[in-house]
PDB file of C-alpha atoms in Angstrom:
ATOM      1  CA  UNK A  22       0.013   0.088  -0.009  1.00 66.00           C
ATOM      2  CA  UNK A  23       1.602   3.167  -1.184  1.00 82.00           C
ATOM      3  CA  UNK A  24       1.854   6.507   0.894  1.00 90.00           C
ATOM      4  CA  UNK A  25      -0.865   8.188  -1.279  1.00 87.00           C
ATOM      5  CA  UNK A  26      -3.440   5.249  -0.271  1.00 89.00           C
ATOM      6  CA  UNK A  27      -2.553   5.446   3.319  1.00 90.00           C
ATOM      7  CA  UNK A  28      -3.188   9.306   3.235  1.00 92.00           C
ATOM      8  CA  UNK A  29      -6.632   8.840   1.426  1.00 92.00           C
ATOM      9  CA  UNK A  30      -7.709   6.173   4.072  1.00 92.00           C
ATOM     10  CA  UNK A  31      -6.518   8.122   6.998  1.00 94.00           C
ATOM     11  CA  UNK A  32      -8.724  11.159   5.385  1.00 94.00           C
ATOM     12  CA  UNK A  33     -11.799   8.990   4.996  1.00 94.00           C
ATOM     13  CA  UNK A  34     -11.485   7.415   8.575  1.00 95.00           C
ATOM     14  CA  UNK A  35     -11.198  10.842   9.973  1.00 96.00           C
ATOM     15  CA  UNK A  36     -14.071  12.222   7.966  1.00 95.00           C
ATOM     16  CA  UNK A  37     -16.265   9.546   9.073  1.00 95.00           C
ATOM     17  CA  UNK A  38     -15.311   9.536  12.724  1.00 96.00           C
ATOM     18  CA  UNK A  39     -16.028  13.262  12.780  1.00 97.00           C
ATOM     19  CA  UNK A  40     -19.428  12.528  11.172  1.00 95.00           C
ATOM     20  CA  UNK A  41     -20.166   9.813  14.000  1.00 95.00           C
ATOM     21  CA  UNK A  42     -19.172  12.214  16.791  1.00 96.00           C
ATOM     22  CA  UNK A  43     -21.284  15.396  15.465  1.00 97.00           C
ATOM     23  CA  UNK A  44     -24.073  13.049  14.591  1.00 95.00           C
ATOM     24  CA  UNK A  45     -24.223  11.753  18.240  1.00 95.00           C
ATOM     25  CA  UNK A  46     -23.940  15.248  19.752  1.00 96.00           C
ATOM     26  CA  UNK A  47     -26.779  16.511  17.094  1.00 96.00           C
ATOM     27  CA  UNK A  48     -29.184  13.776  18.204  1.00 94.00           C
ATOM     28  CA  UNK A  49     -28.740  14.232  22.064  1.00 94.00           C
ATOM     29  CA  UNK A  50     -29.116  18.090  21.101  1.00 94.00           C
ATOM     30  CA  UNK A  51     -32.110  17.911  18.835  1.00 94.00           C
ATOM     31  CA  UNK A  52     -33.798  15.207  21.297  1.00 93.00           C
ATOM     32  CA  UNK A  53     -33.515  17.713  24.080  1.00 91.00           C
ATOM     33  CA  UNK A  54     -34.934  20.543  21.721  1.00 91.00           C
ATOM     34  CA  UNK A  55     -37.800  18.702  20.494  1.00 91.00           C
ATOM     35  CA  UNK A  56     -38.889  17.160  23.709  1.00 89.00           C
ATOM     36  CA  UNK A  57     -37.559  19.228  26.666  1.00 83.00           C
ATOM     37  CA  UNK A  58     -39.823  22.417  27.242  1.00 68.00           C
ATOM     38  CA  UNK A  59     -37.624  25.737  26.942  1.00 59.00           C
ATOM     39  CA  UNK A  60     -38.038  27.682  30.098  1.00 48.00           C
ATOM     40  CA  UNK A  61     -34.829  29.687  30.395  1.00 41.00           C
ATOM     41  CA  UNK A  62     -32.463  30.841  27.901  1.00 40.00           C
ATOM     42  CA  UNK A  63     -35.198  31.044  25.067  1.00 48.00           C
ATOM     43  CA  UNK A  64     -34.068  32.966  21.999  1.00 54.00           C
ATOM     44  CA  UNK A  65     -36.813  35.614  20.953  1.00 51.00           C
ATOM     45  CA  UNK A  66     -36.838  38.678  18.760  1.00 54.00           C
ATOM     46  CA  UNK A  67     -37.787  42.054  20.619  1.00 56.00           C
ATOM     47  CA  UNK A  68     -37.386  44.661  17.749  1.00 56.00           C
ATOM     48  CA  UNK A  69     -40.465  46.791  18.520  1.00 58.00           C
ATOM     49  CA  UNK A  70     -42.992  47.134  21.334  1.00 64.00           C
ATOM     50  CA  UNK A  71     -45.389  45.647  18.907  1.00 66.00           C
ATOM     51  CA  UNK A  72     -45.824  42.000  19.602  1.00 67.00           C
ATOM     52  CA  UNK A  73     -47.301  41.040  16.448  1.00 73.00           C
ATOM     53  CA  UNK A  74     -44.498  42.429  14.633  1.00 77.00           C
ATOM     54  CA  UNK A  75     -42.040  40.705  16.853  1.00 77.00           C
ATOM     55  CA  UNK A  76     -43.834  37.519  16.302  1.00 78.00           C
ATOM     56  CA  UNK A  77     -43.613  37.967  12.540  1.00 81.00           C
ATOM     57  CA  UNK A  78     -39.966  38.463  12.730  1.00 85.00           C
ATOM     58  CA  UNK A  79     -39.471  35.371  14.844  1.00 85.00           C
ATOM     59  CA  UNK A  80     -41.590  33.193  12.351  1.00 86.00           C
ATOM     60  CA  UNK A  81     -39.768  34.688   9.380  1.00 91.00           C
ATOM     61  CA  UNK A  82     -36.491  33.537  10.855  1.00 92.00           C
ATOM     62  CA  UNK A  83     -37.696  30.244  11.874  1.00 93.00           C
ATOM     63  CA  UNK A  84     -39.012  29.629   8.305  1.00 94.00           C
ATOM     64  CA  UNK A  85     -35.454  30.480   6.825  1.00 96.00           C
ATOM     65  CA  UNK A  86     -34.096  27.954   9.061  1.00 96.00           C
ATOM     66  CA  UNK A  87     -36.576  25.070   8.236  1.00 96.00           C
ATOM     67  CA  UNK A  88     -35.957  25.974   4.324  1.00 96.00           C
ATOM     68  CA  UNK A  89     -32.231  25.623   4.813  1.00 97.00           C
ATOM     69  CA  UNK A  90     -32.629  22.230   6.349  1.00 96.00           C
ATOM     70  CA  UNK A  91     -35.170  21.014   3.803  1.00 95.00           C
ATOM     71  CA  UNK A  92     -32.997  22.489   0.996  1.00 96.00           C
ATOM     72  CA  UNK A  93     -29.728  20.539   2.155  1.00 95.00           C
ATOM     73  CA  UNK A  94     -31.711  17.357   3.000  1.00 91.00           C
ATOM     74  CA  UNK A  95     -33.206  17.339  -0.513  1.00 91.00           C
ATOM     75  CA  UNK A  96     -30.192  18.533  -2.372  1.00 93.00           C
ATOM     76  CA  UNK A  97     -28.066  16.160  -1.210  1.00 92.00           C
ATOM     77  CA  UNK A  98     -30.483  13.487  -1.585  1.00 88.00           C
ATOM     78  CA  UNK A  99     -31.043  14.127  -5.188  1.00 89.00           C
ATOM     79  CA  UNK A 100     -29.717  11.993  -8.003  1.00 88.00           C
ATOM     80  CA  UNK A 101     -27.792  14.440  -9.556  1.00 93.00           C
ATOM     81  CA  UNK A 102     -25.550  15.000  -6.541  1.00 94.00           C
ATOM     82  CA  UNK A 103     -25.107  11.169  -6.168  1.00 90.00           C
ATOM     83  CA  UNK A 104     -24.222  11.008  -9.562  1.00 92.00           C
ATOM     84  CA  UNK A 105     -21.606  13.785  -9.178  1.00 94.00           C
ATOM     85  CA  UNK A 106     -20.120  12.016  -6.128  1.00 93.00           C
ATOM     86  CA  UNK A 107     -19.882   8.774  -8.476  1.00 91.00           C
ATOM     87  CA  UNK A 108     -18.451  10.639 -11.140  1.00 92.00           C
ATOM     88  CA  UNK A 109     -15.350  11.792  -9.160  1.00 89.00           C
ATOM     89  CA  UNK A 110     -15.335   8.430  -7.156  1.00 87.00           C
ATOM     90  CA  UNK A 111     -16.238  10.023  -4.018  1.00 91.00           C
ATOM     91  CA  UNK A 112     -19.263   8.145  -3.443  1.00 91.00           C
ATOM     92  CA  UNK A 113     -17.436   6.347  -0.200  1.00 94.00           C
ATOM     93  CA  UNK A 114     -17.597   9.396   1.664  1.00 94.00           C
ATOM     94  CA  UNK A 115     -21.259  10.318   0.189  1.00 95.00           C
ATOM     95  CA  UNK A 116     -22.850   9.298   3.464  1.00 94.00           C
ATOM     96  CA  UNK A 117     -20.514  10.909   5.824  1.00 95.00           C
ATOM     97  CA  UNK A 118     -20.725  14.339   4.255  1.00 96.00           C
ATOM     98  CA  UNK A 119     -24.350  13.826   4.125  1.00 95.00           C
ATOM     99  CA  UNK A 120     -24.545  13.306   8.087  1.00 95.00           C
ATOM    100  CA  UNK A 121     -22.085  16.003   8.703  1.00 97.00           C
ATOM    101  CA  UNK A 122     -23.865  18.771   6.882  1.00 97.00           C
ATOM    102  CA  UNK A 123     -27.146  17.554   8.362  1.00 96.00           C
ATOM    103  CA  UNK A 124     -25.957  17.617  11.922  1.00 97.00           C
ATOM    104  CA  UNK A 125     -24.450  21.119  11.316  1.00 97.00           C
ATOM    105  CA  UNK A 126     -27.878  22.479   9.858  1.00 97.00           C
ATOM    106  CA  UNK A 127     -29.849  21.010  12.798  1.00 96.00           C
ATOM    107  CA  UNK A 128     -27.322  22.433  15.417  1.00 96.00           C
ATOM    108  CA  UNK A 129     -27.550  25.664  13.734  1.00 96.00           C
ATOM    109  CA  UNK A 130     -31.272  25.509  13.725  1.00 96.00           C
ATOM    110  CA  UNK A 131     -31.582  24.732  17.373  1.00 93.00           C
ATOM    111  CA  UNK A 132     -29.198  27.539  18.324  1.00 92.00           C
ATOM    112  CA  UNK A 133     -30.821  30.290  16.347  1.00 92.00           C
ATOM    113  CA  UNK A 134     -34.453  29.182  16.838  1.00 92.00           C
ATOM    114  CA  UNK A 135     -36.549  32.100  17.915  1.00 87.00           C
ATOM    115  CA  UNK A 136     -39.618  31.693  20.113  1.00 81.00           C
ATOM    116  CA  UNK A 137     -42.758  33.737  20.241  1.00 76.00           C
ATOM    117  CA  UNK A 138     -43.321  34.469  23.912  1.00 66.00           C
ATOM    118  CA  UNK A 139     -45.829  37.020  23.285  1.00 63.00           C
ATOM    119  CA  UNK A 140     -48.526  34.546  22.792  1.00 62.00           C
ATOM    120  CA  UNK A 141     -49.898  31.247  23.933  1.00 64.00           C
ATOM    121  CA  UNK A 142     -52.508  28.876  22.606  1.00 65.00           C
ATOM    122  CA  UNK A 143     -52.154  26.069  25.004  1.00 65.00           C
ATOM    123  CA  UNK A 144     -50.217  25.148  27.564  1.00 67.00           C
ATOM    124  CA  UNK A 145     -50.045  21.883  29.608  1.00 68.00           C
ATOM    125  CA  UNK A 146     -48.910  21.870  33.279  1.00 68.00           C
ATOM    126  CA  UNK A 147     -46.000  19.439  33.651  1.00 69.00           C
ATOM    127  CA  UNK A 148     -45.946  20.052  37.290  1.00 74.00           C
ATOM    128  CA  UNK A 149     -48.988  17.973  37.419  1.00 76.00           C
ATOM    129  CA  UNK A 150     -47.437  14.589  37.876  1.00 83.00           C
ATOM    130  CA  UNK A 151     -49.993  12.496  35.584  1.00 85.00           C
ATOM    131  CA  UNK A 152     -49.929  14.881  32.705  1.00 82.00           C
ATOM    132  CA  UNK A 153     -45.998  14.796  33.083  1.00 84.00           C
ATOM    133  CA  UNK A 154     -45.385  10.846  32.959  1.00 89.00           C
ATOM    134  CA  UNK A 155     -48.029  10.724  29.946  1.00 89.00           C
ATOM    135  CA  UNK A 156     -45.830  13.321  28.030  1.00 87.00           C
ATOM    136  CA  UNK A 157     -42.391  11.824  29.176  1.00 89.00           C
ATOM    137  CA  UNK A 158     -43.591   8.163  28.470  1.00 92.00           C
ATOM    138  CA  UNK A 159     -44.941   9.241  24.776  1.00 92.00           C
ATOM    139  CA  UNK A 160     -41.765  10.917  23.831  1.00 92.00           C
ATOM    140  CA  UNK A 161     -39.611   8.342  25.426  1.00 94.00           C
ATOM    141  CA  UNK A 162     -41.359   5.492  23.528  1.00 95.00           C
ATOM    142  CA  UNK A 163     -41.432   7.452  20.299  1.00 95.00           C
ATOM    143  CA  UNK A 164     -37.630   8.229  20.456  1.00 94.00           C
ATOM    144  CA  UNK A 165     -37.014   4.545  21.271  1.00 94.00           C
ATOM    145  CA  UNK A 166     -38.840   3.618  18.273  1.00 92.00           C
ATOM    146  CA  UNK A 167     -36.730   6.061  16.063  1.00 92.00           C
ATOM    147  CA  UNK A 168     -33.362   4.856  17.535  1.00 90.00           C
ATOM    148  CA  UNK A 169     -34.095   1.121  17.489  1.00 89.00           C
ATOM    149  CA  UNK A 170     -35.472   1.586  13.905  1.00 85.00           C
ATOM    150  CA  UNK A 171     -32.419   3.293  12.642  1.00 85.00           C
ATOM    151  CA  UNK A 172     -30.379   0.589  14.286  1.00 84.00           C
ATOM    152  CA  UNK A 173     -32.351  -2.122  12.623  1.00 80.00           C
ATOM    153  CA  UNK A 174     -31.927  -0.487   9.180  1.00 79.00           C
ATOM    154  CA  UNK A 175     -28.306  -0.731   9.109  1.00 82.00           C
ATOM    155  CA  UNK A 176     -27.227   2.237  11.141  1.00 88.00           C
ATOM    156  CA  UNK A 177     -23.415   1.851  10.154  1.00 90.00           C
ATOM    157  CA  UNK A 178     -24.674   2.239   6.275  1.00 89.00           C
ATOM    158  CA  UNK A 179     -26.558   5.189   7.300  1.00 88.00           C
ATOM    159  CA  UNK A 180     -23.878   6.879   8.917  1.00 92.00           C
ATOM    160  CA  UNK A 181     -21.304   5.946   6.199  1.00 92.00           C
ATOM    161  CA  UNK A 182     -19.231   3.985   8.486  1.00 94.00           C
ATOM    162  CA  UNK A 183     -19.660   0.802   6.458  1.00 93.00           C
ATOM    163  CA  UNK A 184     -18.752   2.501   3.249  1.00 93.00           C
ATOM    164  CA  UNK A 185     -15.447   3.644   4.622  1.00 95.00           C
ATOM    165  CA  UNK A 186     -14.913   0.531   6.092  1.00 94.00           C
ATOM    166  CA  UNK A 187     -15.316  -1.401   2.960  1.00 93.00           C
ATOM    167  CA  UNK A 188     -13.255   0.887   0.857  1.00 93.00           C
ATOM    168  CA  UNK A 189     -10.335   0.638   3.242  1.00 93.00           C
ATOM    169  CA  UNK A 190     -10.107  -3.140   3.216  1.00 92.00           C
ATOM    170  CA  UNK A 191     -10.917  -3.246  -0.455  1.00 90.00           C
ATOM    171  CA  UNK A 192     -14.403  -4.734  -0.498  1.00 89.00           C
ATOM    172  CA  UNK A 193     -17.180  -3.820  -2.758  1.00 88.00           C
ATOM    173  CA  UNK A 194     -19.808  -1.125  -2.165  1.00 85.00           C
ATOM    174  CA  UNK A 195     -21.888  -2.766   0.750  1.00 85.00           C
ATOM    175  CA  UNK A 196     -25.281  -1.537  -0.965  1.00 82.00           C
ATOM    176  CA  UNK A 197     -24.285  -4.190  -3.733  1.00 81.00           C
ATOM    177  CA  UNK A 198     -25.100  -6.905  -0.873  1.00 82.00           C
ATOM    178  CA  UNK A 199     -28.661  -5.669  -0.688  1.00 81.00           C
ATOM    179  CA  UNK A 200     -31.529  -6.680  -2.761  1.00 82.00           C
ATOM    180  CA  UNK A 201     -33.067  -4.162  -5.209  1.00 84.00           C
ATOM    181  CA  UNK A 202     -36.241  -4.276  -3.215  1.00 83.00           C
ATOM    182  CA  UNK A 203     -34.338  -3.291  -0.036  1.00 81.00           C
ATOM    183  CA  UNK A 204     -32.623  -0.542  -1.730  1.00 80.00           C
ATOM    184  CA  UNK A 205     -35.864   0.759  -3.169  1.00 83.00           C
ATOM    185  CA  UNK A 206     -37.302   0.912   0.176  1.00 79.00           C
ATOM    186  CA  UNK A 207     -34.744   2.669   1.933  1.00 78.00           C
ATOM    187  CA  UNK A 208     -34.657   5.144  -1.106  1.00 77.00           C
ATOM    188  CA  UNK A 209     -38.338   5.593  -0.329  1.00 76.00           C
ATOM    189  CA  UNK A 210     -38.264   5.712   3.374  1.00 77.00           C
ATOM    190  CA  UNK A 211     -34.698   6.511   4.906  1.00 67.00           C
ATOM    191  CA  UNK A 212     -35.752   6.986   8.613  1.00 72.00           C
ATOM    192  CA  UNK A 213     -38.448   5.255  10.590  1.00 71.00           C
ATOM    193  CA  UNK A 214     -40.900   5.981  11.959  1.00 80.00           C
ATOM    194  CA  UNK A 215     -43.187   8.693  10.741  1.00 86.00           C
ATOM    195  CA  UNK A 216     -45.964   8.197  13.178  1.00 89.00           C
ATOM    196  CA  UNK A 217     -43.132   8.500  16.153  1.00 92.00           C
ATOM    197  CA  UNK A 218     -42.002  11.654  14.559  1.00 93.00           C
ATOM    198  CA  UNK A 219     -45.383  13.256  14.115  1.00 92.00           C
ATOM    199  CA  UNK A 220     -46.122  12.507  17.800  1.00 92.00           C
ATOM    200  CA  UNK A 221     -42.855  14.113  18.901  1.00 92.00           C
ATOM    201  CA  UNK A 222     -43.545  17.297  16.770  1.00 91.00           C
ATOM    202  CA  UNK A 223     -47.194  17.712  17.878  1.00 88.00           C
ATOM    203  CA  UNK A 224     -47.232  16.534  21.391  1.00 85.00           C
ATOM    204  CA  UNK A 225     -45.607  19.498  23.004  1.00 77.00           C
ATOM    205  CA  UNK A 226     -46.569  21.262  26.217  1.00 70.00           C
ATOM    206  CA  UNK A 227     -46.601  24.999  24.693  1.00 62.00           C
ATOM    207  CA  UNK A 228     -47.995  26.139  21.499  1.00 55.00           C
ATOM    208  CA  UNK A 229     -47.989  29.699  21.224  1.00 49.00           C
ATOM    209  CA  UNK A 230     -50.734  32.069  19.466  1.00 47.00           C
ATOM    210  CA  UNK A 231     -52.343  35.242  20.110  1.00 44.00           C
ATOM    211  CA  UNK A 232     -54.990  35.396  22.744  1.00 43.00           C
ATOM    212  CA  UNK A 233     -56.270  38.910  21.508  1.00 47.00           C
ATOM    213  CA  UNK A 234     -56.993  38.911  17.894  1.00 46.00           C
ATOM    214  CA  UNK A 235     -55.662  42.180  15.980  1.00 45.00           C
ATOM    215  CA  UNK A 236     -58.620  42.279  13.582  1.00 43.00           C
ATOM    216  CA  UNK A 237     -61.530  41.929  16.120  1.00 49.00           C
ATOM    217  CA  UNK A 238     -59.826  42.643  19.194  1.00 47.00           C
ATOM    218  CA  UNK A 239     -61.804  40.079  21.043  1.00 47.00           C
ATOM    219  CA  UNK A 240     -60.406  37.673  23.564  1.00 45.00           C
ATOM    220  CA  UNK A 241     -62.634  34.925  22.080  1.00 39.00           C
ATOM    221  CA  UNK A 242     -62.291  35.357  18.226  1.00 43.00           C
ATOM    222  CA  UNK A 243     -64.192  33.504  15.847  1.00 44.00           C
ATOM    223  CA  UNK A 244     -62.760  30.646  13.528  1.00 41.00           C
ATOM    224  CA  UNK A 245     -61.392  32.727  10.942  1.00 38.00           C
ATOM    225  CA  UNK A 246     -59.447  35.013  13.377  1.00 41.00           C
ATOM    226  CA  UNK A 247     -58.224  31.813  15.053  1.00 40.00           C
ATOM    227  CA  UNK A 248     -56.683  30.687  11.389  1.00 38.00           C
ATOM    228  CA  UNK A 249     -55.464  34.270  10.963  1.00 40.00           C
ATOM    229  CA  UNK A 250     -53.465  33.574  14.231  1.00 40.00           C
ATOM    230  CA  UNK A 251     -52.074  30.215  13.656  1.00 39.00           C
ATOM    231  CA  UNK A 252     -49.476  31.576  11.296  1.00 39.00           C
ATOM    232  CA  UNK A 253     -47.671  33.075  14.385  1.00 43.00           C
ATOM    233  CA  UNK A 254     -46.865  30.004  15.915  1.00 67.00           C
ATOM    234  CA  UNK A 255     -43.137  28.884  16.362  1.00 82.00           C
ATOM    235  CA  UNK A 256     -43.802  25.214  17.258  1.00 84.00           C
ATOM    236  CA  UNK A 257     -46.670  24.688  15.100  1.00 86.00           C
ATOM    237  CA  UNK A 258     -44.774  26.152  12.295  1.00 89.00           C
ATOM    238  CA  UNK A 259     -42.194  23.632  13.029  1.00 91.00           C
ATOM    239  CA  UNK A 260     -44.461  20.798  13.407  1.00 90.00           C
ATOM    240  CA  UNK A 261     -46.440  21.659  10.234  1.00 91.00           C
ATOM    241  CA  UNK A 262     -43.349  22.084   7.955  1.00 94.00           C
ATOM    242  CA  UNK A 263     -41.708  19.230   9.143  1.00 93.00           C
ATOM    243  CA  UNK A 264     -44.754  16.969   8.962  1.00 93.00           C
ATOM    244  CA  UNK A 265     -45.484  18.163   5.351  1.00 93.00           C
ATOM    245  CA  UNK A 266     -41.923  17.398   4.375  1.00 92.00           C
ATOM    246  CA  UNK A 267     -41.945  14.118   5.723  1.00 90.00           C
ATOM    247  CA  UNK A 268     -45.286  13.258   3.945  1.00 88.00           C
ATOM    248  CA  UNK A 269     -43.879  14.362   0.761  1.00 88.00           C
ATOM    249  CA  UNK A 270     -40.308  13.138   1.020  1.00 84.00           C
ATOM    250  CA  UNK A 271     -41.298   9.456   2.264  1.00 83.00           C
ATOM    251  CA  UNK A 272     -43.013   8.003  -0.927  1.00 80.00           C
ATOM    252  CA  UNK A 273     -43.378   4.365  -0.239  1.00 80.00           C
ATOM    253  CA  UNK A 274     -46.065   2.598  -2.249  1.00 81.00           C
ATOM    254  CA  UNK A 275     -47.544  -0.806  -2.485  1.00 84.00           C
ATOM    255  CA  UNK A 276     -44.382  -2.677  -3.646  1.00 86.00           C
ATOM    256  CA  UNK A 277     -42.554  -1.346  -0.525  1.00 82.00           C
ATOM    257  CA  UNK A 278     -45.538  -2.518   1.728  1.00 82.00           C
ATOM    258  CA  UNK A 279     -45.765  -6.072   0.451  1.00 85.00           C
ATOM    259  CA  UNK A 280     -41.957  -6.510   0.557  1.00 84.00           C
ATOM    260  CA  UNK A 281     -41.807  -5.273   3.969  1.00 78.00           C
ATOM    261  CA  UNK A 282     -44.687  -7.753   4.977  1.00 82.00           C
ATOM    262  CA  UNK A 283     -42.821 -10.529   3.182  1.00 85.00           C
ATOM    263  CA  UNK A 284     -39.714  -9.965   5.237  1.00 80.00           C
ATOM    264  CA  UNK A 285     -41.699  -9.717   8.423  1.00 79.00           C
ATOM    265  CA  UNK A 286     -43.321 -13.118   7.660  1.00 82.00           C
ATOM    266  CA  UNK A 287     -40.144 -14.532   6.812  1.00 83.00           C
ATOM    267  CA  UNK A 288     -38.455 -13.727  10.105  1.00 79.00           C
ATOM    268  CA  UNK A 289     -41.405 -14.426  12.175  1.00 75.00           C
ATOM    269  CA  UNK A 290     -41.591 -18.128  10.735  1.00 77.00           C
ATOM    270  CA  UNK A 291     -37.731 -18.440  10.953  1.00 79.00           C
ATOM    271  CA  UNK A 292     -38.037 -17.545  14.566  1.00 77.00           C
ATOM    272  CA  UNK A 293     -40.957 -19.748  15.213  1.00 80.00           C
ATOM    273  CA  UNK A 294     -39.044 -22.769  13.771  1.00 80.00           C
ATOM    274  CA  UNK A 295     -35.783 -22.155  15.972  1.00 78.00           C
ATOM    275  CA  UNK A 296     -38.170 -21.722  18.848  1.00 78.00           C
ATOM    276  CA  UNK A 297     -39.905 -25.169  18.080  1.00 76.00           C
ATOM    277  CA  UNK A 298     -36.395 -27.020  17.722  1.00 72.00           C
ATOM    278  CA  UNK A 299     -34.984 -25.510  20.832  1.00 65.00           C
ATOM    279  CA  UNK A 300     -37.417 -27.613  22.854  1.00 58.00           C
TER     280      UNK A 300
END
């Protein structure tokens, strides 16, 4: 092995290791951001004495952050970018760069997210123990489903570790070992689970909105006033945008469903047979 190859392998391993570290930190930080109610240290914009104007600026900044994440996530997942990496023989580090940029964008989002403290739509009292335990249980189970699901769907390949390892030991692309049906499924649904993410996005103890409608100046505004106010919610904006993005991006179809069903039945019968022979 020449010195050039040694340097290239060292660079691949270093990039992959950095991606693993920053991804682990991002997962912890993003989990805290989504599931732990922000009480202290909340960032918010206070440009004027007008709460509606302040809230509008906050929502505009938050929308820019969400747009940046969606642009990065969609652009790097496009076939054009993948083909460009393949054309320059950089497909080995594609996943590492993907997770590094994703982690960087999400860390930037959590640190620059602007709250809208002027307004409140609903608020759950987490000091009341039954509500706290229900909230904590649902979020814990949802995160466990996401974490375990990613581990079961080959987390080393998802993070780019397997690609770098196979390249260093001169093995072919690990994706070539996967069936076309599995490759198709992972392209249509990269991360499990849709329902768990939706629960995390929407089940939050504080959703913020103006109590006083600026149009009719009533404390209990009609439905059209409520709809007018909903655009001023920072957490509702995050829930709506990310839920819509997942719905559009995760385009599984009937073929994916039947493949997943057949693999589940196959594993079930294999475990049943092993259990029968163990007695």
